[in-house]
Coordinates of C-alpha atoms in Angstrom, one line a residue:
M1 CA 40.8 -48.5 70.4
D2 CA 37.9 -46.9 68.8
N3 CA 37.0 -43.3 69.2
S4 CA 33.5 -43.6 67.5
F5 CA 31.8 -42.9 70.8
T6 CA 32.7 -39.7 71.6
E7 CA 33.6 -38.1 68.6
S8 CA 30.0 -38.7 68.2
L9 CA 29.4 -36.3 71.4
T10 CA 32.6 -33.7 69.6
H11 CA 30.3 -33.2 66.8
A12 CA 26.7 -33.6 68.3
H13 CA 26.7 -29.8 68.4
N14 CA 27.8 -29.6 64.4
D15 CA 24.2 -31.4 63.3
N16 CA 22.7 -28.1 61.5
G17 CA 23.4 -30.1 58.2
L18 CA 21.6 -33.3 59.1
K19 CA 17.8 -32.7 57.4
G20 CA 14.5 -33.3 58.8
Q21 CA 15.2 -30.1 60.7
L22 CA 12.2 -28.5 60.1
S23 CA 10.1 -32.2 59.7
A24 CA 10.7 -32.8 63.1
F25 CA 9.3 -30.0 64.6
I26 CA 6.6 -29.8 62.1
I27 CA 5.8 -33.7 63.4
F28 CA 5.9 -33.2 67.0
F29 CA 3.6 -30.5 67.0
V30 CA 0.5 -32.1 64.4
L31 CA 2.1 -35.1 67.1
G32 CA 0.6 -32.2 70.2
V33 CA -2.3 -32.1 68.5
G34 CA -3.6 -35.4 67.7
N35 CA -3.1 -36.4 71.2
L36 CA -5.0 -34.2 72.5
L37 CA -7.8 -34.8 69.3
P38 CA -9.9 -37.0 69.7
W39 CA -10.8 -35.6 73.4
N40 CA -12.0 -32.6 72.1
A41 CA -13.7 -33.4 69.1
F42 CA -15.9 -35.0 71.4
I43 CA -17.0 -32.6 73.3
T44 CA -16.9 -30.4 70.3
A45 CA -19.4 -33.0 68.9
S46 CA -21.7 -31.4 72.1
T47 CA -25.0 -30.7 69.2
Y48 CA -25.0 -34.5 67.8
Y49 CA -24.6 -35.7 70.7
K50 CA -27.1 -33.6 72.4
N51 CA -29.7 -34.8 69.0
R52 CA -28.7 -38.1 69.7
F53 CA -29.5 -38.3 73.3
C54 CA -33.2 -36.6 73.5
G55 CA -34.9 -36.9 75.6
T56 CA -32.6 -39.7 77.7
A57 CA -31.9 -39.1 81.1
F58 CA -28.5 -38.1 80.5
E59 CA -30.0 -34.9 77.9
N60 CA -28.0 -32.1 79.5
S61 CA -25.7 -34.0 81.6
F62 CA -23.5 -36.5 78.5
E63 CA -20.9 -34.0 78.7
S64 CA -20.1 -34.7 82.3
F65 CA -20.4 -37.6 82.3
F66 CA -17.3 -37.6 79.1
S67 CA -15.2 -35.5 80.7
M68 CA -15.0 -38.1 84.5
F69 CA -14.5 -41.1 82.6
Y70 CA -11.9 -39.2 80.7
T71 CA -9.9 -37.7 83.0
V72 CA -10.1 -41.6 85.5
S73 CA -8.5 -42.8 82.7
Q74 CA -5.6 -40.7 83.2
P75 CA -4.4 -41.2 86.4
I76 CA -4.3 -44.9 85.3
G77 CA -2.2 -44.7 81.4
L78 CA 0.4 -43.0 84.1
L79 CA 0.8 -46.0 86.2
A80 CA 0.3 -48.1 83.7
T81 CA 3.1 -46.5 81.7
I82 CA 5.7 -45.3 85.1
F83 CA 4.8 -49.6 85.2
F84 CA 5.2 -51.0 82.5
K85 CA 7.2 -48.2 81.2
K86 CA 10.8 -51.2 80.5
K87 CA 7.8 -53.9 79.1
F88 CA 7.4 -51.6 75.9
T89 CA 9.8 -49.4 73.8
T90 CA 8.6 -45.5 73.5
K91 CA 7.6 -46.1 70.1
A92 CA 5.1 -49.0 71.2
L93 CA 4.5 -46.3 73.6
V94 CA 3.4 -44.1 70.8
L95 CA 2.3 -46.2 68.4
Y96 CA -0.3 -48.0 69.5
P97 CA -2.1 -45.7 71.1
L98 CA -2.4 -43.7 68.0
M99 CA -3.2 -46.4 65.9
I100 CA -6.4 -47.2 68.7
Y101 CA -8.0 -43.8 68.4
T102 CA -8.4 -44.2 65.1
A103 CA -9.5 -47.6 65.3
I104 CA -12.1 -45.2 67.4
F105 CA -13.2 -42.7 65.7
I106 CA -13.6 -45.3 63.3
L107 CA -16.1 -47.4 65.0
T108 CA -18.2 -43.1 65.5
T109 CA -17.7 -42.3 62.1
V110 CA -19.4 -45.6 62.1
L111 CA -22.3 -45.0 63.9
V112 CA -23.4 -41.6 62.8
L113 CA -24.8 -43.5 59.7
V114 CA -26.7 -45.7 62.5
P115 CA -29.3 -43.4 63.3
S116 CA -31.6 -46.5 64.8
I117 CA -28.6 -47.7 67.9
P118 CA -30.6 -48.1 70.8
Q119 CA -29.8 -44.5 72.5
E120 CA -28.5 -46.7 75.8
L121 CA -26.1 -48.2 73.9
L122 CA -25.1 -45.7 71.7
F123 CA -23.9 -43.6 75.9
S124 CA -22.3 -46.3 76.5
L125 CA -19.7 -46.9 73.6
T126 CA -19.1 -43.5 73.8
L127 CA -18.3 -43.3 77.5
I128 CA -15.9 -46.9 77.0
S129 CA -14.5 -44.5 74.2
A130 CA -13.6 -41.4 76.0
F131 CA -12.1 -44.0 79.1
L132 CA -9.4 -45.4 76.1
C133 CA -9.2 -41.6 74.8
G134 CA -7.6 -40.7 78.5
L135 CA -5.6 -43.9 78.3
C136 CA -4.7 -44.0 75.4
A137 CA -4.0 -39.8 75.8
A138 CA -1.8 -40.6 79.5
V139 CA 0.7 -43.4 78.1
M140 CA 1.3 -40.9 75.2
N141 CA 2.0 -38.3 76.6
G142 CA 4.9 -40.4 77.8
G143 CA 5.8 -41.8 74.5
M144 CA 6.1 -38.4 72.9
F145 CA 7.9 -36.5 76.0
G146 CA 9.6 -38.9 75.7
L147 CA 11.0 -39.6 72.1
S148 CA 11.3 -35.7 72.2
G149 CA 13.3 -35.1 75.1
I150 CA 16.7 -36.4 73.3
L151 CA 16.2 -34.3 70.7
P152 CA 16.6 -30.0 71.5
S153 CA 14.7 -28.9 73.7
V154 CA 13.2 -26.6 71.3
Y155 CA 10.8 -30.1 69.6
T156 CA 9.2 -30.1 72.9
G157 CA 8.2 -27.1 72.6
A158 CA 6.4 -27.5 69.2
L159 CA 5.2 -31.0 71.4
M160 CA 3.5 -28.4 74.2
S161 CA 2.9 -26.3 71.8
G162 CA 0.3 -28.3 69.2
Q163 CA -1.3 -30.2 72.6
G164 CA -1.6 -26.0 73.2
L165 CA -3.8 -25.6 70.0
A166 CA -5.7 -29.2 70.3
G167 CA -9.0 -27.3 70.8
T168 CA -8.1 -24.6 69.3
A169 CA -7.5 -26.0 65.3
V170 CA -10.6 -29.6 66.0
S171 CA -13.2 -25.7 67.5
T172 CA -12.2 -24.3 63.5
V173 CA -12.7 -28.0 61.6
S174 CA -15.8 -27.9 63.3
I175 CA -17.2 -24.9 62.5
I176 CA -16.0 -24.9 59.0
I177 CA -18.1 -28.1 58.5
V178 CA -21.0 -26.8 60.1
G179 CA -20.2 -23.5 57.9
I180 CA -20.1 -25.8 54.4
T181 CA -23.4 -28.7 55.7
T182 CA -25.6 -25.7 56.4
N183 CA -24.4 -23.5 53.7
G184 CA -24.6 -20.7 56.3
K185 CA -27.9 -21.2 56.7
C186 CA -30.9 -22.0 59.7
S187 CA -32.9 -25.3 58.2
T188 CA -36.1 -26.0 59.7
S189 CA -36.6 -29.6 58.2
D190 CA -35.8 -32.5 59.7
D191 CA -32.6 -33.9 57.8
A192 CA -29.8 -34.2 61.6
S193 CA -27.1 -33.2 58.6
T194 CA -29.1 -29.7 58.6
D195 CA -30.6 -29.0 61.9
D196 CA -28.7 -30.9 64.9
G197 CA -32.1 -30.8 66.4
S198 CA -33.6 -29.0 69.3
T199 CA -36.0 -31.6 69.1
C200 CA -36.5 -35.6 69.3
D201 CA -38.2 -35.7 66.1
S202 CA -35.0 -36.1 63.9
S203 CA -32.8 -38.1 66.4
N204 CA -33.6 -41.9 63.5
A205 CA -32.3 -39.8 60.8
I206 CA -28.2 -39.3 60.1
D207 CA -26.8 -36.5 60.8
Y208 CA -23.8 -35.9 57.6
G209 CA -22.6 -33.2 59.9
A210 CA -20.9 -34.9 62.1
F211 CA -20.6 -37.6 60.0
A212 CA -18.1 -35.4 57.8
Y213 CA -16.5 -34.2 61.4
F214 CA -15.8 -37.7 62.6
L215 CA -14.0 -38.1 59.1
V216 CA -11.7 -35.9 59.1
S217 CA -11.4 -36.7 62.7
T218 CA -10.5 -39.4 61.9
I219 CA -8.0 -38.9 58.5
C220 CA -6.2 -36.7 60.7
L221 CA -4.6 -39.6 63.7
G222 CA -4.2 -41.7 60.6
T223 CA -1.7 -39.2 59.5
C224 CA -0.7 -39.1 62.7
I225 CA -0.4 -42.7 63.0
V226 CA 2.1 -41.4 58.9
L227 CA 4.1 -39.2 60.4
F228 CA 4.4 -40.8 63.0
V229 CA 6.6 -43.8 61.1
R230 CA 8.6 -40.8 59.3
L231 CA 9.7 -39.0 62.3
L232 CA 11.3 -42.4 63.0
Y233 CA 13.5 -42.5 59.6
L234 CA 14.1 -39.0 59.5
E235 CA 18.2 -38.1 59.1
Y236 CA 18.1 -35.8 61.9
V237 CA 16.2 -37.6 64.4
R238 CA 18.1 -41.0 63.8
Y239 CA 21.0 -39.4 65.1
Y240 CA 20.4 -38.1 68.8
M241 CA 18.2 -41.3 68.6
R242 CA 22.4 -42.1 68.0
L243 CA 24.5 -40.7 70.0
H244 CA 21.5 -41.3 72.8
L245 CA 21.4 -45.0 72.6
Q246 CA 25.4 -44.9 72.4
E247 CA 25.7 -42.4 75.8
H248 CA 23.0 -45.1 77.0
L249 CA 25.5 -48.0 75.9
F250 CA 28.9 -46.3 77.8
V251 CA 27.0 -45.7 81.3
S252 CA 25.2 -49.0 80.9
E253 CA 28.7 -50.5 80.8
A254 CA 30.1 -47.4 83.0
H255 CA 27.7 -49.3 85.7
S256 CA 29.6 -53.0 85.3
N257 CA 33.0 -52.4 84.8
P258 CA 34.8 -51.0 87.7
L259 CA 37.7 -49.1 85.9
H260 CA 34.9 -46.4 84.5
E261 CA 33.7 -45.4 88.6
P262 CA 36.1 -42.3 87.6
V263 CA 33.4 -40.8 85.2
L264 CA 30.6 -41.5 86.8
A265 CA 32.0 -39.7 89.9
T266 CA 33.0 -36.8 88.0
L267 CA 29.6 -36.3 85.9
G268 CA 28.4 -37.0 89.1
Q269 CA 29.3 -33.9 90.6
T270 CA 28.0 -31.6 88.5
S271 CA 24.2 -31.4 86.7
A272 CA 25.2 -29.8 84.0
L273 CA 28.1 -30.0 82.6
S274 CA 30.0 -28.3 78.9
S275 CA 29.8 -31.2 75.8
H276 CA 34.2 -30.4 75.5
H277 CA 33.6 -31.3 79.8
S278 CA 31.2 -34.6 79.2
V279 CA 33.4 -35.1 75.9
Q280 CA 37.7 -35.2 77.7
S281 CA 35.7 -37.1 81.1
L282 CA 35.3 -40.5 78.4
K283 CA 38.1 -40.1 76.6
Q284 CA 39.8 -40.4 80.1
I285 CA 38.3 -43.5 81.1
L286 CA 38.4 -44.9 78.2
E287 CA 42.3 -43.7 78.0
T288 CA 42.7 -46.2 82.3
G289 CA 41.4 -49.5 81.2
E290 CA 40.4 -51.7 78.5
S291 CA 36.7 -50.8 76.5
R292 CA 34.0 -52.9 75.1
Q293 CA 32.4 -50.2 72.6
S294 CA 34.1 -50.5 70.1
S295 CA 32.4 -53.5 69.4
R296 CA 28.9 -52.2 69.6
R297 CA 29.3 -49.4 67.3
L298 CA 25.6 -48.8 65.5
S299 CA 25.9 -47.5 62.1
L300 CA 23.4 -45.7 60.4
S301 CA 21.2 -48.9 59.2
D302 CA 22.4 -50.6 61.7
M303 CA 19.7 -48.1 63.9
I304 CA 16.8 -49.6 61.0
Y305 CA 16.9 -52.4 62.2
H306 CA 17.1 -52.4 65.5
D307 CA 14.8 -49.5 66.0
D308 CA 13.4 -51.9 69.5
I309 CA 17.1 -51.6 71.3
I310 CA 16.9 -47.7 70.4
F311 CA 13.3 -46.8 72.1
S312 CA 14.2 -49.4 75.1
A313 CA 17.7 -47.4 75.7
I314 CA 14.9 -43.8 75.7
S315 CA 12.8 -45.8 78.1
S316 CA 15.6 -47.2 80.4
P317 CA 15.7 -45.1 83.6
L318 CA 19.2 -44.5 82.9
S319 CA 18.1 -42.1 80.3
S320 CA 19.3 -38.4 81.8
N321 CA 17.7 -37.1 78.5
F322 CA 14.5 -37.0 79.2
P323 CA 12.4 -32.9 80.2
S324 CA 11.7 -33.1 84.3
S325 CA 8.3 -32.5 85.2
Q326 CA 9.4 -28.9 86.5
S327 CA 10.3 -28.4 82.8
L328 CA 7.7 -30.0 81.2
S329 CA 5.4 -27.7 83.6
A330 CA 6.8 -24.5 83.4
H331 CA 7.8 -24.6 79.5
V332 CA 5.1 -23.1 77.8
P333 CA 6.2 -21.4 75.2
P334 CA 5.3 -20.1 71.5
V335 CA 5.9 -22.0 68.5
P336 CA 8.8 -21.2 67.5
A337 CA 11.1 -20.3 64.1
A338 CA 14.0 -22.3 64.9
A339 CA 16.5 -23.1 67.0
T340 CA 19.5 -24.4 67.0
P341 CA 20.6 -27.8 68.5
S342 CA 22.5 -28.4 71.4
A343 CA 24.5 -31.7 72.8
P344 CA 23.1 -34.1 74.7
V345 CA 25.0 -34.4 78.0
I346 CA 25.4 -37.7 80.2
S347 CA 24.7 -37.4 84.0
P348 CA 24.3 -40.6 86.2
P349 CA 21.5 -42.5 86.7
K350 CA 19.1 -41.4 89.2
D351 CA 18.2 -42.4 92.7
M352 CA 15.8 -44.6 91.9
S353 CA 14.5 -45.9 96.0
I354 CA 10.6 -45.3 97.3
L355 CA 10.3 -42.1 99.1
S356 CA 9.2 -41.4 102.4
F357 CA 5.6 -40.2 103.2
A358 CA 7.8 -37.6 105.0
E359 CA 10.1 -35.9 102.2
I360 CA 6.8 -36.0 100.4
W361 CA 4.7 -34.5 102.9
R362 CA 8.1 -31.5 103.2
I363 CA 7.9 -30.6 99.3
L364 CA 4.2 -30.0 99.8
R365 CA 4.1 -27.9 102.9
T366 CA 6.3 -25.6 101.1
I367 CA 4.6 -25.5 97.3
A368 CA 1.2 -25.5 99.1
L369 CA -0.2 -22.1 97.7
P370 CA 0.9 -22.2 93.8
A371 CA -0.4 -26.0 94.9
S372 CA -3.7 -25.4 96.0
S373 CA -3.7 -22.6 92.9
V374 CA -3.5 -25.7 90.3
F375 CA -5.9 -27.1 92.1
I376 CA -8.4 -24.5 91.9
V377 CA -7.9 -23.4 88.6
F378 CA -9.2 -26.9 87.1
A379 CA -12.3 -27.4 89.7
G380 CA -12.9 -24.7 88.4
T381 CA -12.6 -25.1 84.7
L382 CA -13.3 -28.2 84.4
A383 CA -17.3 -27.5 87.2
V384 CA -18.6 -25.4 83.7
F385 CA -16.5 -26.7 81.0
P386 CA -17.9 -28.6 78.3
S387 CA -21.0 -29.6 81.0
V388 CA -22.6 -25.8 81.1
I389 CA -21.1 -24.2 78.3
V390 CA -23.1 -26.6 76.3
L391 CA -26.5 -25.3 77.6
I392 CA -25.7 -21.6 77.3
Q393 CA -28.0 -20.3 74.5
A394 CA -27.7 -17.1 72.4
Q395 CA -29.2 -13.8 72.5
H396 CA -30.8 -14.3 68.8
S397 CA -31.9 -18.0 68.3
C398 CA -32.3 -20.0 64.5
H399 CA -36.4 -20.0 63.8
N400 CA -36.8 -19.4 60.2
A401 CA -34.5 -20.2 57.1
S402 CA -32.9 -17.2 56.3
D403 CA -31.6 -16.9 59.8
S404 CA -28.0 -17.2 60.9
I405 CA -27.4 -21.1 61.6
Y406 CA -25.0 -18.3 64.2
G407 CA -27.8 -18.7 66.6
D408 CA -27.9 -22.3 66.9
D409 CA -25.8 -25.1 65.1
L410 CA -22.6 -22.6 65.3
W411 CA -22.8 -21.1 69.4
V412 CA -21.4 -24.0 71.2
P413 CA -17.9 -24.3 68.0
F414 CA -17.8 -21.0 68.7
L415 CA -18.1 -20.3 72.6
F416 CA -15.6 -23.4 72.0
L417 CA -13.4 -21.4 69.8
L418 CA -13.5 -18.9 71.4
L419 CA -12.0 -20.3 74.9
N420 CA -9.0 -22.2 73.6
V421 CA -7.6 -20.0 71.1
F422 CA -7.9 -17.1 75.2
D423 CA -6.6 -20.0 77.1
F424 CA -3.3 -20.8 74.2
L425 CA -3.2 -16.8 74.3
G426 CA -2.8 -17.0 78.5
R427 CA -0.6 -20.5 78.2
I428 CA 2.3 -18.6 76.6
S429 CA 1.4 -14.6 78.0
A430 CA 2.6 -17.0 81.9
P431 CA 6.1 -16.9 81.5
Y432 CA 6.1 -12.6 79.8
L433 CA 5.0 -12.5 83.1
K434 CA 6.2 -14.4 85.6
N435 CA 9.5 -12.7 83.8
Q436 CA 8.9 -9.2 84.3
P437 CA 11.4 -7.1 86.4
Q438 CA 7.8 -4.6 87.1
L439 CA 5.3 -7.8 88.6
R440 CA 8.0 -9.7 90.9
H441 CA 6.5 -7.9 93.9
V442 CA 3.1 -8.8 93.2
I443 CA 3.1 -12.2 91.3
T444 CA 3.6 -13.9 94.5
P445 CA 2.1 -17.6 94.7
A446 CA -0.5 -15.6 97.6
S447 CA -1.7 -13.7 95.1
V448 CA -1.7 -15.9 92.5
F449 CA -3.7 -18.7 94.7
G450 CA -6.2 -15.2 95.0
A451 CA -6.1 -14.8 91.9
A452 CA -7.4 -19.2 92.0
I453 CA -10.3 -18.2 94.3
V454 CA -11.5 -15.4 92.7
R455 CA -11.3 -16.5 89.5
L456 CA -14.1 -18.9 90.6
L457 CA -16.9 -16.2 90.0
I458 CA -16.5 -16.5 86.3
P459 CA -18.0 -20.4 86.9
L460 CA -20.5 -19.1 88.7
F461 CA -21.5 -15.9 86.1
L462 CA -21.9 -18.9 83.7
C463 CA -24.3 -20.4 85.9
M464 CA -26.4 -17.1 85.9
S465 CA -26.3 -17.1 82.1
N466 CA -28.7 -17.6 79.6
I467 CA -29.9 -21.3 80.4
D468 CA -33.2 -22.5 79.5
G469 CA -35.2 -23.8 82.3
N470 CA -32.4 -22.0 85.0
R471 CA -33.8 -22.2 88.8
L472 CA -30.8 -19.6 89.3
P473 CA -31.0 -15.8 88.4
I474 CA -30.2 -14.8 84.9
I475 CA -28.1 -11.3 85.5
T476 CA -27.7 -11.1 81.4
K477 CA -28.8 -12.8 78.3
N478 CA -25.8 -10.4 75.7
D479 CA -24.5 -12.2 74.5
G480 CA -21.4 -9.6 74.7
V481 CA -21.5 -11.0 78.3
T482 CA -21.1 -15.1 77.2
W483 CA -18.1 -13.7 75.6
L484 CA -16.4 -11.7 77.7
L485 CA -16.6 -14.2 81.0
T486 CA -16.1 -17.5 78.0
A487 CA -12.9 -15.7 76.7
L488 CA -12.2 -14.4 80.7
L489 CA -12.2 -18.7 81.5
G490 CA -10.1 -19.3 78.8
F491 CA -7.6 -16.9 80.1
T492 CA -7.0 -17.3 83.2
N493 CA -6.5 -20.3 83.5
G494 CA -4.8 -20.7 81.1
S495 CA -2.3 -17.8 82.4
V496 CA -3.0 -18.2 86.6
A497 CA -3.1 -22.7 86.4
N498 CA 0.2 -22.0 83.9
I499 CA 2.0 -18.9 86.7
A500 CA 2.3 -21.8 89.4
M501 CA 3.2 -24.3 88.1
M502 CA 6.1 -22.2 87.3
Q503 CA 6.0 -21.5 91.2
G504 CA 6.3 -25.0 92.7
P505 CA 9.2 -26.3 91.9
S506 CA 11.2 -22.1 91.7
L507 CA 9.9 -22.9 95.6
V508 CA 12.4 -25.6 96.3
N509 CA 15.6 -26.5 96.0
E510 CA 17.3 -27.7 92.2
G511 CA 17.5 -31.6 91.3
A512 CA 15.1 -34.3 92.8
D513 CA 13.4 -31.5 95.3
A514 CA 12.1 -29.6 92.0
S515 CA 11.3 -33.2 90.1
L516 CA 9.3 -34.1 92.4
A517 CA 7.5 -30.6 93.6
G518 CA 6.9 -30.9 89.5
T519 CA 5.3 -34.0 90.0
I520 CA 2.8 -32.7 92.9
M521 CA 2.7 -30.3 91.0
V522 CA 0.9 -32.9 88.1
F523 CA -1.2 -34.6 90.2
C524 CA -2.7 -31.1 91.8
L525 CA -3.5 -30.6 88.2
S526 CA -5.1 -33.8 87.6
S527 CA -6.6 -34.0 90.9
G528 CA -8.6 -31.0 90.1
L529 CA -9.6 -31.8 86.2
L530 CA -11.2 -34.7 88.2
M531 CA -12.7 -33.0 91.0
G532 CA -14.4 -30.0 88.7
S533 CA -15.9 -33.4 86.6
C534 CA -17.1 -34.5 89.5
L535 CA -18.7 -30.8 90.5
S536 CA -20.2 -30.5 87.0
F537 CA -22.7 -32.6 88.1
L538 CA -23.9 -30.8 91.4
L539 CA -23.9 -28.2 88.9
L540 CA -26.5 -29.6 86.3
F541 CA -28.8 -30.0 89.5
I542 CA -28.6 -26.3 91.1
V543 CA -28.7 -25.0 87.3
V544 CA -31.6 -27.2 85.3
G545 CA -32.2 -29.3 87.4
A546 CA -31.0 -32.4 85.1

């Protein structure tokens, strides 16, 4: 009898000596940034696209089109991942989207050098790019969280922290590139490399600032491909992949062998067994009958040549180590410095039967308030971000060559940076606020729903800001007020939404109900994003008649 499987489980907690733990953490963080980099890159380049689309019917509404096409494609990508997951390995779910990302941004970078391209054609190509990026983001999410799910939870935290900082990273790169290409001064020339175009005169000039911006984005995405391939060969990641595959093979074999039914029954009694309990259960079944586990031993060298088998196991429904919808929704941590790996736990296969409408309706009624809060928060944010925010003008615009570029070229990237930074601060503050004993009676589903409703005043005030041709009353032209409103929009988006995401699954029983509640919460989040993108067209019509 071969005890390699049980020995690997016995020593699962003793993996601190394996190489690559810090490298894996950094790579997951970078992959999180890379997953949302394309979306943030498109919306942050608003000045470039405004110049390229100058004089067209979509000069003021192109950001709304970008948002709508991106958000519409994400549910499609999510459904495709669910229905066709068995046809693709987890490696493919991450690697192919990264390759498509890179190809799209190579094309986008080249198009910057072709200013004579018809505006309608450029607009169509960009919409297709935004749609494909949304599709790839949804597919890549499934692959990345599937891979991080077989590792200790700190790596899922790194992935989510990277996603939370993606907008901040892109905005920072944009500010740096604009500062370098313009030398920090306003330009009155017709060269679009230093003037992103408040007029249509420079539409046929090459914007070298945008070229550098998209080139850097392309290089970052290419780097993500290299880092992901490197991740697959880290000793630490290979260790957990090997352990996970052996668990998968054991559970698969157990369901096909009546002698293994006792251990499955034992494992089904609890959802949180200790690693010692798991090992003892496995030892019992291995001692009661014949096992073919010895013929399925996999060494580290064997795995290098059997990646498809490994990643098919990670994608399999038998896997129980993926983070649940509840944990993904609730876990929005700061970037941790270190963590002690914990041994994966084997659980019985989940019930894959189709849920009834009555069951879904029962859960939906229970979590109605937090689900509605999430929907309202994201609908309110996407209604004005980025479509309306890019129209807000600075109090002091750039007119002379000696003026600072802050009033023009840096204005929108700075607002985006401000919103993303405060959104991240809101995300990481949500668990802290929710877990404060003195606030538990204050932060209730009803109060959070009320905060989501009151928060709609922020988008309203932003629509009444300093916008050229604004048909609404302008309450103020002061830059400080615009900064405050933008910061509040970001902070409340991160804090209110994530508190609601944590409240939803906690209102139902643990297990299948909590998992379904988490799925419903994610659906409401996606629906809110789509609704906000659609509402942005209405707001643009109300504000500027676009």
